[in-house]
CSV table of C-alpha atoms in Angstrom, one decimal:
chain,number,residue,atom,x,y,z
A,119,MET,CA,49.4,136.7,29.4
A,120,ASP,CA,49.4,136.2,25.5
A,121,TRP,CA,49.0,140.1,24.3
A,122,ASP,CA,49.3,138.7,21.1
A,123,MET,CA,46.3,137.2,21.4
A,124,LEU,CA,44.5,139.2,23.3
A,125,ALA,CA,44.9,142.0,21.1
A,126,TYR,CA,43.5,139.4,17.9
A,127,GLU,CA,40.4,138.1,20.0
A,128,ALA,CA,39.2,141.7,21.6
A,129,ALA,CA,40.0,143.6,18.0
A,130,PRO,CA,37.1,146.2,17.8
A,131,VAL,CA,36.8,144.7,13.7
A,132,GLY,CA,36.9,141.5,12.7
A,133,ILE,CA,40.1,139.9,11.8
A,134,VAL,CA,40.0,136.7,9.2
A,135,VAL,CA,43.1,134.6,7.8
A,136,THR,CA,42.5,132.8,4.4
A,137,GLU,CA,44.3,130.7,2.4
A,138,HIS,CA,42.8,130.5,-1.3
A,139,ARG,CA,39.5,132.0,0.3
A,140,VAL,CA,38.7,129.5,2.8
A,141,ILE,CA,38.7,130.8,5.9
A,142,ARG,CA,41.6,129.5,8.2
A,143,ALA,CA,41.0,131.8,11.6
A,144,CYS,CA,38.6,134.4,12.3
A,145,ASN,CA,38.5,136.5,15.8
A,146,ARG,CA,35.5,136.5,17.8
A,147,SER,CA,34.1,139.7,16.2
A,148,PHE,CA,34.1,138.7,12.8
A,149,ALA,CA,32.2,135.9,14.2
A,150,GLU,CA,29.4,137.5,16.1
A,151,MET,CA,29.1,140.3,13.2
A,152,LEU,CA,28.2,137.5,11.0
A,153,GLY,CA,25.8,136.0,13.5
A,154,TYR,CA,28.1,132.6,13.0
A,155,ALA,CA,30.5,130.5,15.7
A,156,ARG,CA,33.1,130.8,15.0
A,157,GLN,CA,33.6,126.5,14.8
A,158,ALA,CA,30.9,127.5,11.9
A,159,LEU,CA,33.0,129.2,9.7
A,160,VAL,CA,36.9,128.2,9.9
A,161,GLY,CA,37.2,125.6,7.5
A,162,GLN,CA,34.6,127.7,5.0
A,163,SER,CA,34.9,129.3,1.8
A,164,PHE,CA,34.6,132.6,1.9
A,165,ARG,CA,31.5,132.0,-1.1
A,166,LEU,CA,29.4,130.8,2.7
A,167,LEU,CA,28.8,135.5,3.3
A,168,TYR,CA,28.2,136.5,-0.5
A,169,GLY,CA,24.7,136.3,-2.6
A,170,SER,CA,25.8,134.0,-5.1
A,171,THR,CA,29.0,132.3,-6.6
A,172,ALA,CA,29.1,135.4,-9.2
A,173,GLU,CA,29.4,137.6,-6.5
A,174,PHE,CA,31.4,136.0,-4.6
A,175,GLU,CA,33.7,135.8,-7.8
A,176,GLN,CA,33.4,139.3,-9.0
A,177,VAL,CA,34.6,140.4,-5.4
A,178,ARG,CA,37.6,138.6,-6.1
A,179,ASP,CA,38.6,140.0,-9.5
A,180,ILE,CA,37.8,143.0,-8.3
A,181,GLY,CA,40.6,142.8,-5.7
A,182,MET,CA,43.2,141.3,-8.0
A,183,ALA,CA,45.0,143.7,-9.7
A,184,PRO,CA,45.3,146.0,-6.6
A,185,LEU,CA,46.9,142.8,-4.3
A,186,ARG,CA,49.0,142.2,-7.2
A,187,ARG,CA,50.4,146.1,-7.3
A,188,ASP,CA,50.3,147.3,-4.0
A,189,ASN,CA,50.1,143.6,-1.8
A,190,ALA,CA,46.6,145.2,-0.3
A,191,TYR,CA,43.2,146.3,-1.7
A,192,SER,CA,39.8,148.0,0.2
A,193,ASP,CA,36.7,148.6,-0.4
A,194,GLU,CA,33.6,149.2,1.2
A,195,ARG,CA,30.9,145.8,0.5
A,196,MET,CA,27.9,144.1,1.7
A,197,MET,CA,27.6,141.3,3.2
A,198,ARG,CA,25.6,137.8,4.1
A,199,ARG,CA,24.8,137.4,7.6
A,200,ALA,CA,24.0,134.0,8.8
A,201,ASP,CA,20.1,134.7,8.9
A,202,GLY,CA,20.6,135.8,5.7
A,203,GLY,CA,20.3,139.2,6.4
A,204,GLN,CA,23.3,141.8,5.3
A,205,ILE,CA,25.7,144.4,6.7
A,206,TRP,CA,27.9,147.0,4.8
A,207,CYS,CA,31.3,146.8,6.0
A,208,ARG,CA,34.6,148.1,5.6
A,209,PHE,CA,36.8,145.8,4.3
A,210,ARG,CA,40.8,145.5,4.0
A,211,ALA,CA,42.7,142.8,2.7
A,212,GLN,CA,47.0,142.2,2.9
A,213,THR,CA,48.5,139.4,1.0
A,214,LEU,CA,51.3,137.6,2.4
A,215,THR,CA,52.0,135.7,-0.5
A,216,PRO,CA,52.5,138.8,-3.1
A,217,ALA,CA,53.3,135.8,-5.9
A,218,GLU,CA,50.0,134.1,-5.3
A,219,PRO,CA,47.9,136.8,-4.0
A,220,LEU,CA,45.1,134.2,-2.4
A,221,ALA,CA,47.5,132.1,-1.8
A,222,ARG,CA,47.4,133.5,1.9
A,223,LEU,CA,45.3,137.0,3.3
A,224,VAL,CA,44.9,138.7,6.1
A,225,MET,CA,42.0,140.5,6.2
A,226,SER,CA,40.0,143.3,8.5
A,227,PHE,CA,35.7,144.2,8.9
A,228,ALA,CA,34.3,146.4,10.3
A,229,VAL,CA,30.7,147.5,10.6
A,230,ILE,CA,29.5,151.0,9.4
A,231,GLN,CA,25.8,150.0,9.4
A,232,ASP,CA,25.3,150.5,12.9
A,233,GLY,CA,21.0,150.1,12.4
A,234,PRO,CA,19.1,146.8,10.9
A,235,PRO,CA,20.8,145.3,7.8
A,236,VAL,CA,19.4,146.5,4.8
A,237,SER,CA,18.1,144.6,1.8
A,238,LEU,CA,19.7,145.5,-1.5
A,239,SER,CA,19.5,143.0,-4.5
A,240,GLN,CA,23.1,142.0,-5.7
A,241,ARG,CA,22.7,144.7,-8.6
A,242,GLU,CA,22.2,146.7,-5.9
A,243,ARG,CA,25.1,145.4,-4.0
A,244,GLN,CA,27.8,146.1,-7.2
A,245,VAL,CA,26.4,149.2,-8.1
A,246,VAL,CA,26.8,150.5,-4.3
A,247,GLY,CA,30.5,149.2,-3.9
A,248,GLY,CA,31.4,150.5,-7.1
A,249,LEU,CA,29.5,154.1,-5.7
A,250,GLY,CA,32.0,153.0,-2.6
A,251,ARG,CA,35.1,153.2,-4.5
A,252,GLY,CA,34.2,156.7,-5.9
A,253,MET,CA,33.4,155.2,-9.4
A,254,THR,CA,31.5,156.8,-12.2
A,255,SER,CA,28.5,154.9,-13.5
A,256,LYS,CA,30.4,154.5,-16.9
A,257,GLU,CA,33.8,152.7,-14.5
A,258,ILE,CA,31.3,150.7,-12.6
A,259,ALA,CA,29.0,149.2,-16.1
A,260,ARG,CA,32.5,148.7,-17.7
A,261,GLU,CA,33.4,147.0,-13.9
A,262,LEU,CA,29.9,144.7,-14.2
A,263,GLY,CA,29.4,144.6,-18.2
A,264,LEU,CA,26.6,146.3,-18.6
A,265,SER,CA,25.6,149.4,-20.4
A,266,PRO,CA,26.0,152.8,-18.0
A,267,ARG,CA,21.9,153.4,-18.5
A,268,THR,CA,21.3,150.2,-16.8
A,269,VAL,CA,23.8,151.3,-13.9
A,270,GLU,CA,22.0,154.9,-13.8
A,271,ASP,CA,18.7,153.2,-13.6
A,272,VAL,CA,19.5,150.5,-10.1
A,273,ARG,CA,21.7,154.7,-8.9
A,274,ALA,CA,18.1,156.4,-9.0
A,275,ARG,CA,16.2,153.6,-7.8
A,276,LEU,CA,18.2,153.6,-5.0
A,277,LEU,CA,18.0,156.9,-4.5
A,278,LYS,CA,14.3,157.1,-5.1
A,279,ARG,CA,14.5,154.1,-2.3
A,280,PHE,CA,16.1,155.6,0.2
A,281,GLU,CA,15.0,159.2,-0.8
A,282,VAL,CA,18.1,160.9,-0.9
A,283,ARG,CA,19.6,163.3,-3.6
A,284,ASN,CA,22.7,161.7,-4.6
A,285,ALA,CA,25.4,159.4,-4.5
A,286,ALA,CA,27.0,160.7,-1.5
A,287,GLU,CA,23.8,161.0,0.6
A,288,LEU,CA,23.2,157.4,-0.3
A,289,LEU,CA,26.6,156.2,0.9
A,290,ALA,CA,26.0,158.3,4.0
A,291,HIS,CA,22.6,156.9,4.7
A,292,LEU,CA,23.7,153.0,4.6
A,293,THR,CA,26.5,153.5,6.2
A,294,ILE,CA,24.6,155.7,9.3
A,295,GLY,CA,21.3,153.5,9.1
A,296,SER,CA,17.8,154.0,8.8
């Protein structure tokens, strides 16, 4: 028995190997969490799993500095499923090519929201992603090229929509589902 292959295939988290953001291999858990057949993912750009090209590029830009510095990056993010729904995931990446971080990455994805997918706009996903990384509204605004007031407005709408009092409760709500 090939124990290494068994560990990869039976892992309780999604595991993906990419080259220049193109999926080269993925385990069954990754394909199932996103609602795809594995064959439909291999050879595809990771762009498939984001709501827009701008969001896809922004995610790349956010992770580049940590990948260059530490050869690793992690965050929490919304991913788009095959059915158009979204899932909240804990994401981790390790580059195998430090001189060119995106040339070859190994990534893992673990679903943190067990309930039905929450539908968030691209801007809401960006703000929640920043909050999930422990950023302040000012830091999120700077990263997104927005005014802090715009970020505060999005944050306030999310708090009201999910009937929570603060960012910690919002993240907890998204983590456990409604």
